[in-house]
């Protein structure tokens, strides 16, 4: 309050000492300053509103990008789950010459494994592959299903000449679930041979490169190396 009174007193003293002309100039000067302040304030206000609009626009764009990113992550997750389900699930459909007929005989796991191994030893790979595969489908969590089971099942499927997808399935299960298994390198070898058979040369070469770096002094590498060199020669000729 004292400050306000002091300002008013000061203004009165100043105006009382001015002539009429000087007073008019003084008022005009003050008016110009006030008008200038108002223009600056108006300009700042407009700029502030523009900045606020730009900020709101950016916030909207950021939110849109977040929403799109979340959507894409969801779609990717769904695709990965679908792929995993495709790989993890055993195709229950057996060939037309179904030698298992599980729905009819209701084999026990022990009976199925015994038959699969017996037919494998006798090199009846089609029947062996069917019994192995059917057991993996009907008794997927049974204790008899282990790394040796998956390896024999994959080899039988490959040697049958008809079930490359079964070979990939069984060898993949072995590699994923038994990384320290004695059959681990063998599973990679049979998968590589299956990829080569299917014409998937890039997947085959990837496995060859892994063996060249990690398992060069193994019998699996000796087998893969021969096929690798043969393919390289074909490429050179073409």
Coordinates of N, CA and C in Angstrom, one line a residue, residues 28-232:
X28 N 2.0 10.9 -24.1 CA 2.1 10.2 -25.3 C 3.2 9.1 -25.3
X29 N 4.3 9.5 -24.6 CA 5.4 8.6 -24.5 C 5.0 7.4 -23.7
X30 N 4.3 7.7 -22.6 CA 3.8 6.6 -21.7 C 2.8 5.7 -22.5
X31 N 1.9 6.3 -23.3 CA 1.0 5.5 -24.1 C 1.7 4.6 -25.1
X32 N 2.7 5.2 -25.7 CA 3.4 4.3 -26.7 C 4.1 3.1 -26.0
X33 N 4.6 3.4 -24.8 CA 5.3 2.3 -24.1 C 4.2 1.2 -23.8
X34 N 3.1 1.7 -23.3 CA 2.0 0.8 -22.9 C 1.5 0.0 -24.2
X35 N 1.3 0.7 -25.3 CA 0.9 0.1 -26.5 C 1.9 -1.0 -27.0
X36 N 3.2 -0.6 -26.8 CA 4.3 -1.5 -27.2 C 4.3 -2.8 -26.3
X37 N 4.1 -2.6 -25.0 CA 4.0 -3.7 -24.1 C 2.8 -4.6 -24.5
X38 N 1.7 -4.0 -24.9 CA 0.5 -4.8 -25.2 C 0.8 -5.6 -26.5
X39 N 1.5 -4.9 -27.5 CA 1.8 -5.6 -28.7 C 2.7 -6.8 -28.4
X40 N 3.8 -6.6 -27.6 CA 4.7 -7.6 -27.2 C 3.9 -8.8 -26.5
X41 N 3.0 -8.4 -25.6 CA 2.3 -9.4 -24.9 C 1.4 -10.2 -25.8
X42 N 0.8 -9.5 -26.8 CA -0.1 -10.1 -27.7 C 0.7 -11.1 -28.6
X43 N 1.9 -10.6 -29.0 CA 2.7 -11.5 -29.9 C 3.2 -12.7 -29.1
X44 N 3.6 -12.5 -27.8 CA 4.0 -13.6 -27.0 C 2.9 -14.6 -26.7
X45 N 1.7 -14.0 -26.6 CA 0.5 -14.8 -26.4 C 0.2 -15.7 -27.6
X46 N 0.3 -15.1 -28.8 CA 0.1 -15.9 -30.0 C 1.1 -17.0 -30.1
X47 N 2.4 -16.6 -29.9 CA 3.5 -17.6 -30.0 C 3.3 -18.7 -29.0
X48 N 2.8 -18.3 -27.8 CA 2.6 -19.3 -26.7 C 1.5 -20.3 -27.2
X49 N 0.4 -19.7 -27.8 CA -0.7 -20.6 -28.2 C -0.2 -21.5 -29.3
X50 N 0.7 -21.0 -30.2 CA 1.2 -21.8 -31.3 C 2.1 -22.9 -30.8
X51 N 2.9 -22.6 -29.8 CA 3.7 -23.6 -29.1 C 2.9 -24.7 -28.5
X52 N 1.8 -24.2 -27.8 CA 1.0 -25.2 -27.1 C 0.3 -26.1 -28.2
X53 N -0.1 -25.5 -29.3 CA -0.7 -26.3 -30.4 C 0.3 -27.3 -30.9
X54 N 1.6 -26.8 -31.1 CA 2.6 -27.7 -31.6 C 2.9 -28.9 -30.6
X55 N 2.9 -28.5 -29.4 CA 3.2 -29.5 -28.3 C 2.0 -30.6 -28.3
X56 N 0.8 -30.1 -28.4 CA -0.3 -31.0 -28.5 C -0.3 -31.9 -29.7
X57 N 0.2 -31.3 -30.8 CA 0.3 -32.1 -32.0 C 1.4 -33.2 -31.9
X58 N 2.5 -32.8 -31.3 CA 3.6 -33.8 -31.1 C 3.2 -34.9 -30.1
X59 N 2.5 -34.4 -29.0 CA 2.0 -35.4 -28.1 C 1.0 -36.4 -28.7
X60 N 0.2 -35.9 -29.6 CA -0.7 -36.8 -30.3 C 0.0 -37.8 -31.2
X61 N 1.1 -37.2 -32.0 CA 1.9 -38.1 -32.8 C 2.6 -39.1 -32.0
X62 N 3.2 -38.7 -30.9 CA 3.9 -39.7 -30.0 C 2.9 -40.8 -29.6
X63 N 1.7 -40.4 -29.1 CA 0.8 -41.4 -28.7 C 0.3 -42.3 -29.8
X64 N 0.2 -41.7 -31.0 CA -0.1 -42.6 -32.2 C 1.0 -43.6 -32.4
X65 N 2.2 -43.1 -32.4 CA 3.4 -44.0 -32.6 C 3.4 -45.1 -31.5
X66 N 3.1 -44.7 -30.3 CA 3.1 -45.7 -29.2 C 2.0 -46.7 -29.4
X67 N 0.9 -46.3 -29.8 CA -0.2 -47.2 -30.1 C 0.1 -48.1 -31.3
X68 N 0.7 -47.6 -32.3 CA 1.1 -48.4 -33.5 C 2.1 -49.4 -33.1
X69 N 3.1 -48.9 -32.3 CA 4.2 -49.8 -31.8 C 3.6 -51.0 -31.0
X70 N 2.7 -50.6 -30.1 CA 2.0 -51.6 -29.3 C 1.3 -52.6 -30.1
X71 N 0.6 -52.1 -31.2 CA -0.1 -53.0 -32.1 C 0.8 -53.9 -32.8
X72 N 1.9 -53.4 -33.3 CA 2.9 -54.2 -34.1 C 3.5 -55.2 -33.2
X73 N 3.8 -54.9 -31.9 CA 4.4 -55.8 -31.0 C 3.4 -57.0 -30.7
X74 N 2.1 -56.6 -30.6 CA 1.1 -57.6 -30.3 C 1.0 -58.6 -31.5
X75 N 1.0 -58.0 -32.8 CA 1.0 -58.9 -33.9 C 2.2 -59.7 -34.1
X76 N 3.3 -59.2 -33.7 CA 4.6 -60.0 -33.8 C 4.5 -61.1 -32.7
X77 N 4.0 -60.8 -31.5 CA 3.9 -61.8 -30.5 C 3.0 -62.9 -30.9
X78 N 1.8 -62.5 -31.5 CA 0.9 -63.5 -32.0 C 1.5 -64.4 -33.1
X79 N 2.3 -63.7 -34.0 CA 3.0 -64.5 -35.1 C 4.0 -65.5 -34.5
X80 N 4.7 -65.0 -33.5 CA 5.7 -65.9 -32.8 C 5.1 -67.0 -32.1
X81 N 4.0 -66.8 -31.5 CA 3.2 -67.8 -30.8 C 2.7 -68.9 -31.8
X82 N 2.2 -68.3 -32.9 CA 1.7 -69.2 -33.9 C 2.8 -70.1 -34.5
X83 N 4.0 -69.4 -34.7 CA 5.1 -70.2 -35.2 C 5.6 -71.2 -34.3
X84 N 5.6 -70.9 -33.0 CA 6.0 -71.8 -31.9 C 5.0 -73.0 -31.8
X85 N 3.7 -72.7 -31.9 CA 2.7 -73.7 -31.9 C 2.9 -74.7 -33.1
X86 N 3.2 -74.1 -34.2 CA 3.4 -74.9 -35.4 C 4.6 -75.8 -35.3
X87 N 5.7 -75.3 -34.7 CA 6.9 -76.1 -34.5 C 6.7 -77.1 -33.4
X88 N 6.0 -76.7 -32.3 CA 5.9 -77.5 -31.1 C 4.9 -78.6 -31.2
X89 N 3.9 -78.4 -32.1 CA 2.9 -79.4 -32.1 C 3.2 -80.5 -33.1
X90 N 2.8 -81.7 -32.8 CA 3.0 -82.8 -33.7 C 1.8 -83.0 -34.6
X91 N 2.1 -83.1 -35.9 CA 1.0 -83.3 -36.8 C 0.4 -84.7 -36.6
X92 N -0.9 -84.7 -36.2 CA -1.5 -86.0 -35.9 C -1.9 -86.8 -37.1
X93 N -1.9 -86.2 -38.3 CA -2.4 -86.9 -39.5 C -1.3 -87.9 -39.9
X94 N -1.6 -89.1 -40.0 CA -0.7 -90.2 -40.5 C -1.0 -90.4 -42.0
X95 N 0.0 -91.1 -42.6 CA -0.2 -91.4 -44.1 C -1.4 -92.3 -44.3
X96 N -1.8 -92.4 -45.6 CA -2.9 -93.3 -45.9 C -2.6 -94.7 -45.5
X97 N -1.4 -95.2 -45.7 CA -1.0 -96.5 -45.2 C -0.7 -96.5 -43.7
X98 N -1.7 -96.2 -42.9 CA -1.5 -96.1 -41.5 C -1.2 -97.4 -40.9
X99 N 0.1 -97.6 -40.4 CA 0.5 -98.9 -39.9 C 0.3 -98.9 -38.3
X100 N -0.1 -97.8 -37.8 CA -0.2 -97.8 -36.3 C -1.6 -98.1 -35.9
X101 N -2.6 -97.3 -36.5 CA -4.0 -97.5 -36.1 C -4.2 -97.4 -34.6
X102 N -3.7 -96.3 -34.1 CA -3.8 -96.1 -32.6 C -5.2 -96.1 -32.1
X103 N -6.1 -95.5 -32.9 CA -7.5 -95.4 -32.4 C -8.1 -96.8 -32.3
X104 N -7.6 -97.8 -33.0 CA -8.1 -99.2 -32.9 C -7.5 -100.0 -31.8
X105 N -6.1 -99.9 -31.8 CA -5.4 -100.8 -30.9 C -5.0 -100.2 -29.5
X106 N -5.1 -98.9 -29.4 CA -4.8 -98.2 -28.2 C -3.5 -98.7 -27.5
X107 N -2.4 -98.6 -28.3 CA -1.1 -99.1 -27.9 C -0.7 -98.3 -26.6
X108 N 0.0 -99.1 -25.7 CA 0.6 -98.4 -24.6 C 1.9 -97.8 -25.0
X109 N 2.5 -96.8 -24.3 CA 3.8 -96.2 -24.7 C 4.9 -97.3 -24.8
X110 N 4.9 -98.2 -23.9 CA 5.9 -99.3 -24.0 C 5.8 -100.1 -25.3
X111 N 4.6 -100.4 -25.6 CA 4.4 -101.2 -26.9 C 4.8 -100.4 -28.1
X112 N 4.4 -99.1 -28.1 CA 4.8 -98.3 -29.3 C 6.3 -98.1 -29.4
X113 N 7.0 -97.9 -28.3 CA 8.4 -97.7 -28.4 C 9.1 -99.0 -28.8
X114 N 8.6 -100.1 -28.2 CA 9.2 -101.4 -28.6 C 9.1 -101.7 -30.1
X115 N 7.9 -101.4 -30.6 CA 7.7 -101.7 -32.1 C 8.5 -100.7 -32.9
X116 N 8.6 -99.4 -32.5 CA 9.3 -98.4 -33.2 C 10.8 -98.8 -33.3
X117 N 11.4 -99.2 -32.2 CA 12.8 -99.6 -32.1 C 13.1 -100.9 -32.9
X118 N 12.2 -101.8 -32.8 CA 12.3 -103.1 -33.5 C 12.3 -102.9 -35.0
X119 N 11.4 -102.1 -35.5 CA 11.3 -101.8 -36.9 C 12.5 -101.0 -37.4
X120 N 13.0 -100.1 -36.5 CA 14.1 -99.3 -36.8 C 15.4 -100.2 -37.1
X121 N 15.6 -101.2 -36.2 CA 16.7 -102.1 -36.3 C 16.6 -102.9 -37.6
X122 N 15.4 -103.3 -38.0 CA 15.1 -104.1 -39.2 C 15.1 -103.2 -40.4
X123 N 15.3 -101.9 -40.2 CA 15.4 -100.9 -41.3 C 14.0 -100.8 -42.0
X124 N 13.0 -101.1 -41.3 CA 11.6 -100.8 -41.8 C 11.3 -99.4 -41.3
X125 N 11.9 -98.4 -42.0 CA 11.9 -97.0 -41.5 C 10.5 -96.4 -41.5
X126 N 9.7 -96.7 -42.5 CA 8.4 -96.1 -42.6 C 7.5 -96.5 -41.4
X127 N 7.5 -97.8 -41.1 CA 6.7 -98.2 -40.0 C 7.3 -97.7 -38.7
X128 N 8.6 -97.7 -38.6 CA 9.3 -97.2 -37.4 C 8.9 -95.7 -37.2
X129 N 9.0 -95.0 -38.2 CA 8.7 -93.5 -38.2 C 7.3 -93.3 -37.7
X130 N 6.4 -94.1 -38.2 CA 5.0 -93.9 -37.9 C 4.8 -94.2 -36.4
X131 N 5.4 -95.2 -35.8 CA 5.2 -95.5 -34.4 C 5.8 -94.5 -33.5
X132 N 7.0 -94.1 -33.9 CA 7.7 -93.0 -33.1 C 6.8 -91.7 -33.1
X133 N 6.4 -91.3 -34.3 CA 5.7 -90.1 -34.4 C 4.3 -90.2 -33.7
X134 N 3.6 -91.3 -33.8 CA 2.3 -91.4 -33.2 C 2.5 -91.4 -31.7
X135 N 3.6 -92.0 -31.2 CA 3.8 -92.0 -29.7 C 4.1 -90.6 -29.3
X136 N 4.9 -89.8 -30.0 CA 5.2 -88.4 -29.7 C 3.9 -87.6 -29.6
X137 N 2.9 -88.0 -30.5 CA 1.6 -87.2 -30.5 C 0.7 -87.6 -29.4
X138 N 0.6 -88.9 -29.1 CA -0.3 -89.5 -28.1 C 0.2 -89.5 -26.7
X139 N 1.5 -89.5 -26.5 CA 2.1 -89.6 -25.2 C 3.3 -88.5 -25.1
X140 N 3.0 -87.3 -25.5 CA 4.0 -86.3 -25.6 C 4.8 -86.0 -24.4
X141 N 4.2 -86.2 -23.2 CA 5.0 -85.9 -21.9 C 5.4 -87.2 -21.2
X142 N 5.4 -88.3 -21.9 CA 5.8 -89.6 -21.2 C 7.3 -89.6 -21.0
X143 N 7.6 -90.3 -19.9 CA 9.0 -90.4 -19.4 C 9.9 -91.1 -20.4
X144 N 9.3 -92.0 -21.3 CA 10.1 -92.7 -22.3 C 10.6 -91.8 -23.4
X145 N 10.0 -90.7 -23.5 CA 10.3 -89.8 -24.6 C 11.5 -88.9 -24.2
X146 N 12.7 -89.2 -24.7 CA 13.9 -88.5 -24.3 C 14.8 -88.2 -25.5
X147 N 16.0 -87.8 -25.3 CA 16.9 -87.4 -26.4 C 17.1 -88.6 -27.4
X148 N 17.3 -89.8 -26.9 CA 17.5 -90.9 -27.8 C 16.2 -91.2 -28.6
X149 N 15.1 -91.0 -28.0 CA 13.8 -91.2 -28.7 C 13.7 -90.2 -29.9
X150 N 13.9 -88.9 -29.6 CA 13.8 -87.9 -30.6 C 14.8 -88.2 -31.8
X151 N 16.0 -88.6 -31.4 CA 17.0 -88.9 -32.4 C 16.6 -90.0 -33.3
X152 N 16.2 -91.1 -32.8 CA 15.8 -92.3 -33.6 C 14.5 -91.9 -34.4
X153 N 13.6 -91.2 -33.8 CA 12.4 -90.8 -34.5 C 12.7 -89.9 -35.7
X154 N 13.7 -89.0 -35.5 CA 14.1 -88.1 -36.7 C 14.8 -88.9 -37.8
X155 N 15.7 -89.8 -37.4 CA 16.4 -90.6 -38.4 C 15.5 -91.5 -39.1
X156 N 14.5 -92.1 -38.4 CA 13.6 -93.0 -39.1 C 12.7 -92.2 -40.1
X157 N 12.3 -91.0 -39.7 CA 11.5 -90.2 -40.6 C 12.3 -89.8 -41.8
X158 N 13.6 -89.5 -41.6 CA 14.4 -89.1 -42.8 C 14.6 -90.3 -43.7
X159 N 15.0 -91.4 -43.1 CA 15.3 -92.6 -43.9 C 14.0 -93.2 -44.6
X160 N 12.8 -92.8 -44.1 CA 11.6 -93.3 -44.8 C 11.5 -92.6 -46.2
X161 N 12.1 -91.4 -46.3 CA 12.0 -90.7 -47.5 C 10.7 -89.9 -47.7
X162 N 9.9 -89.9 -46.7 CA 8.5 -89.3 -46.9 C 8.2 -88.2 -45.9
X163 N 8.9 -88.1 -44.8 CA 8.4 -87.3 -43.7 C 9.5 -86.3 -43.2
X164 N 9.9 -85.4 -44.1 CA 10.9 -84.4 -43.7 C 10.4 -83.5 -42.6
X165 N 9.1 -83.2 -42.6 CA 8.6 -82.4 -41.5 C 8.7 -83.1 -40.1
X166 N 8.6 -84.4 -40.1 CA 8.7 -85.1 -38.9 C 10.2 -85.1 -38.4
X167 N 11.1 -85.2 -39.4 CA 12.5 -85.1 -39.0 C 12.9 -83.8 -38.4
X168 N 12.4 -82.7 -39.0 CA 12.7 -81.4 -38.5 C 12.1 -81.2 -37.1
X169 N 10.9 -81.8 -36.9 CA 10.2 -81.6 -35.6 C 11.0 -82.4 -34.5
X170 N 11.3 -83.6 -34.7 CA 12.0 -84.4 -33.7 C 13.4 -83.9 -33.4
X171 N 14.1 -83.6 -34.4 CA 15.5 -83.0 -34.2 C 15.4 -81.7 -33.5
X172 N 14.5 -80.9 -33.8 CA 14.3 -79.6 -33.2 C 14.0 -79.8 -31.7
X173 N 13.1 -80.7 -31.3 CA 12.8 -81.0 -29.9 C 14.1 -81.4 -29.2
X174 N 14.9 -82.3 -29.8 CA 16.1 -82.7 -29.2 C 17.1 -81.6 -29.0
X175 N 17.3 -80.8 -30.0 CA 18.3 -79.7 -29.9 C 17.8 -78.6 -28.8
X176 N 16.5 -78.4 -28.8 CA 16.0 -77.4 -27.8 C 16.0 -77.9 -26.4
X177 N 15.7 -79.1 -26.2 CA 15.5 -79.7 -24.8 C 16.7 -80.4 -24.3
X178 N 17.6 -80.8 -25.1 CA 18.8 -81.6 -24.7 C 20.1 -81.1 -25.3
X179 N 20.5 -79.9 -24.9 CA 21.7 -79.2 -25.5 C 23.0 -79.9 -25.1
X180 N 23.0 -80.8 -24.1 CA 24.2 -81.5 -23.7 C 24.1 -83.0 -24.1
X181 N 23.2 -83.3 -24.9 CA 23.0 -84.7 -25.3 C 24.1 -85.2 -26.2
X182 N 24.4 -86.5 -26.1 CA 25.4 -87.1 -27.0 C 24.9 -87.1 -28.5
X183 N 23.6 -86.9 -28.6 CA 23.0 -86.9 -30.0 C 22.8 -85.5 -30.5
X184 N 23.3 -84.5 -29.8 CA 23.0 -83.1 -30.2 C 23.6 -82.8 -31.5
X185 N 24.9 -83.1 -31.7 CA 25.5 -82.8 -33.0 C 24.9 -83.6 -34.1
X186 N 24.6 -84.9 -33.8 CA 23.9 -85.7 -34.8 C 22.6 -85.1 -35.2
X187 N 21.9 -84.6 -34.3 CA 20.6 -84.0 -34.6 C 20.7 -82.8 -35.6
X188 N 21.8 -82.0 -35.3 CA 22.0 -80.9 -36.2 C 22.4 -81.4 -37.6
X189 N 23.2 -82.5 -37.7 CA 23.6 -83.0 -38.9 C 22.4 -83.5 -39.7
X190 N 21.5 -84.2 -39.1 CA 20.3 -84.7 -39.8 C 19.4 -83.6 -40.3
X191 N 19.3 -82.6 -39.4 CA 18.5 -81.4 -39.8 C 19.1 -80.7 -41.0
X192 N 20.4 -80.6 -41.0 CA 21.1 -80.0 -42.2 C 20.9 -80.8 -43.4
X193 N 21.0 -82.1 -43.3 CA 20.8 -83.0 -44.5 C 19.3 -82.8 -45.0
X194 N 18.4 -82.7 -44.1 CA 17.0 -82.5 -44.5 C 16.8 -81.2 -45.2
X195 N 17.4 -80.1 -44.7 CA 17.3 -78.8 -45.3 C 17.9 -78.9 -46.8
X196 N 19.0 -79.6 -46.9 CA 19.7 -79.8 -48.2 C 18.7 -80.5 -49.1
X197 N 18.1 -81.6 -48.6 CA 17.2 -82.4 -49.4 C 16.0 -81.5 -49.9
X198 N 15.6 -80.6 -49.0 CA 14.4 -79.8 -49.4 C 14.8 -78.6 -50.2
X199 N 16.1 -78.4 -50.5 CA 16.6 -77.3 -51.3 C 16.8 -76.0 -50.5
X200 N 16.8 -76.1 -49.2 CA 17.0 -74.9 -48.4 C 18.5 -74.8 -48.1
X201 N 19.2 -74.4 -49.1 CA 20.7 -74.4 -49.1 C 21.2 -73.4 -48.1
X202 N 20.5 -72.3 -47.8 CA 21.0 -71.3 -46.9 C 21.0 -71.9 -45.5
X203 N 19.9 -72.6 -45.1 CA 19.9 -73.2 -43.8 C 21.0 -74.3 -43.7
X204 N 21.2 -75.0 -44.8 CA 22.2 -76.0 -44.8 C 23.6 -75.4 -44.6
X205 N 23.9 -74.3 -45.3 CA 25.2 -73.6 -45.2 C 25.4 -73.0 -43.8
X206 N 24.3 -72.6 -43.2 CA 24.4 -72.0 -41.8 C 24.9 -73.1 -40.9
X207 N 24.4 -74.3 -41.0 CA 24.8 -75.4 -40.1 C 26.2 -75.8 -40.4
X208 N 26.6 -75.9 -41.7 CA 27.9 -76.2 -42.1 C 28.9 -75.2 -41.5
X209 N 28.6 -73.9 -41.6 CA 29.5 -72.9 -41.0 C 29.6 -73.1 -39.5
X210 N 28.5 -73.4 -38.8 CA 28.6 -73.7 -37.4 C 29.5 -74.9 -37.1
X211 N 29.4 -75.9 -37.9 CA 30.3 -77.1 -37.7 C 31.7 -76.8 -38.0
X212 N 31.9 -76.0 -39.0 CA 33.3 -75.6 -39.4 C 34.0 -74.8 -38.3
X213 N 33.2 -74.0 -37.6 CA 33.8 -73.2 -36.5 C 33.9 -73.9 -35.2
X214 N 32.9 -74.8 -34.9 CA 32.8 -75.4 -33.5 C 33.2 -76.9 -33.5
X215 N 32.9 -77.6 -34.6 CA 33.0 -79.1 -34.5 C 33.8 -79.6 -35.7
X216 N 34.9 -79.0 -36.0 CA 35.7 -79.4 -37.2 C 36.3 -80.7 -37.1
X217 N 36.6 -81.2 -35.8 CA 37.3 -82.5 -35.7 C 36.3 -83.6 -35.3
X218 N 35.1 -83.6 -35.9 CA 34.1 -84.6 -35.6 C 33.7 -85.3 -36.9
X219 N 33.1 -86.5 -36.7 CA 32.7 -87.3 -37.9 C 31.5 -86.6 -38.6
X220 N 30.7 -85.8 -37.8 CA 29.6 -85.1 -38.4 C 30.1 -84.0 -39.4
X221 N 31.2 -83.4 -39.1 CA 31.8 -82.4 -40.0 C 32.3 -83.0 -41.2
X222 N 32.9 -84.2 -41.1 CA 33.4 -84.9 -42.3 C 32.3 -85.2 -43.3
X223 N 31.1 -85.6 -42.7 CA 30.0 -85.9 -43.6 C 29.4 -84.6 -44.3
X224 N 29.3 -83.6 -43.5 CA 28.8 -82.3 -44.0 C 29.7 -81.7 -45.0
X225 N 31.0 -81.8 -44.7 CA 32.0 -81.2 -45.6 C 32.0 -81.7 -47.0
X226 N 31.7 -83.0 -47.1 CA 31.7 -83.6 -48.4 C 30.5 -83.0 -49.2
X227 N 29.4 -82.9 -48.6 CA 28.2 -82.3 -49.3 C 28.4 -80.9 -49.6
X228 N 29.1 -80.2 -48.7 CA 29.4 -78.8 -48.9 C 30.3 -78.5 -50.1
X229 N 31.3 -79.3 -50.1 CA 32.3 -79.1 -51.2 C 31.6 -79.5 -52.6
X230 N 30.8 -80.5 -52.6 CA 30.1 -80.9 -53.8 C 29.2 -79.8 -54.3
X231 N 28.4 -79.1 -53.4 CA 27.6 -78.0 -53.7 C 28.4 -76.8 -54.3
X232 N 29.5 -76.5 -53.6 CA 30.3 -75.4 -54.0 C 30.8 -75.7 -55.4

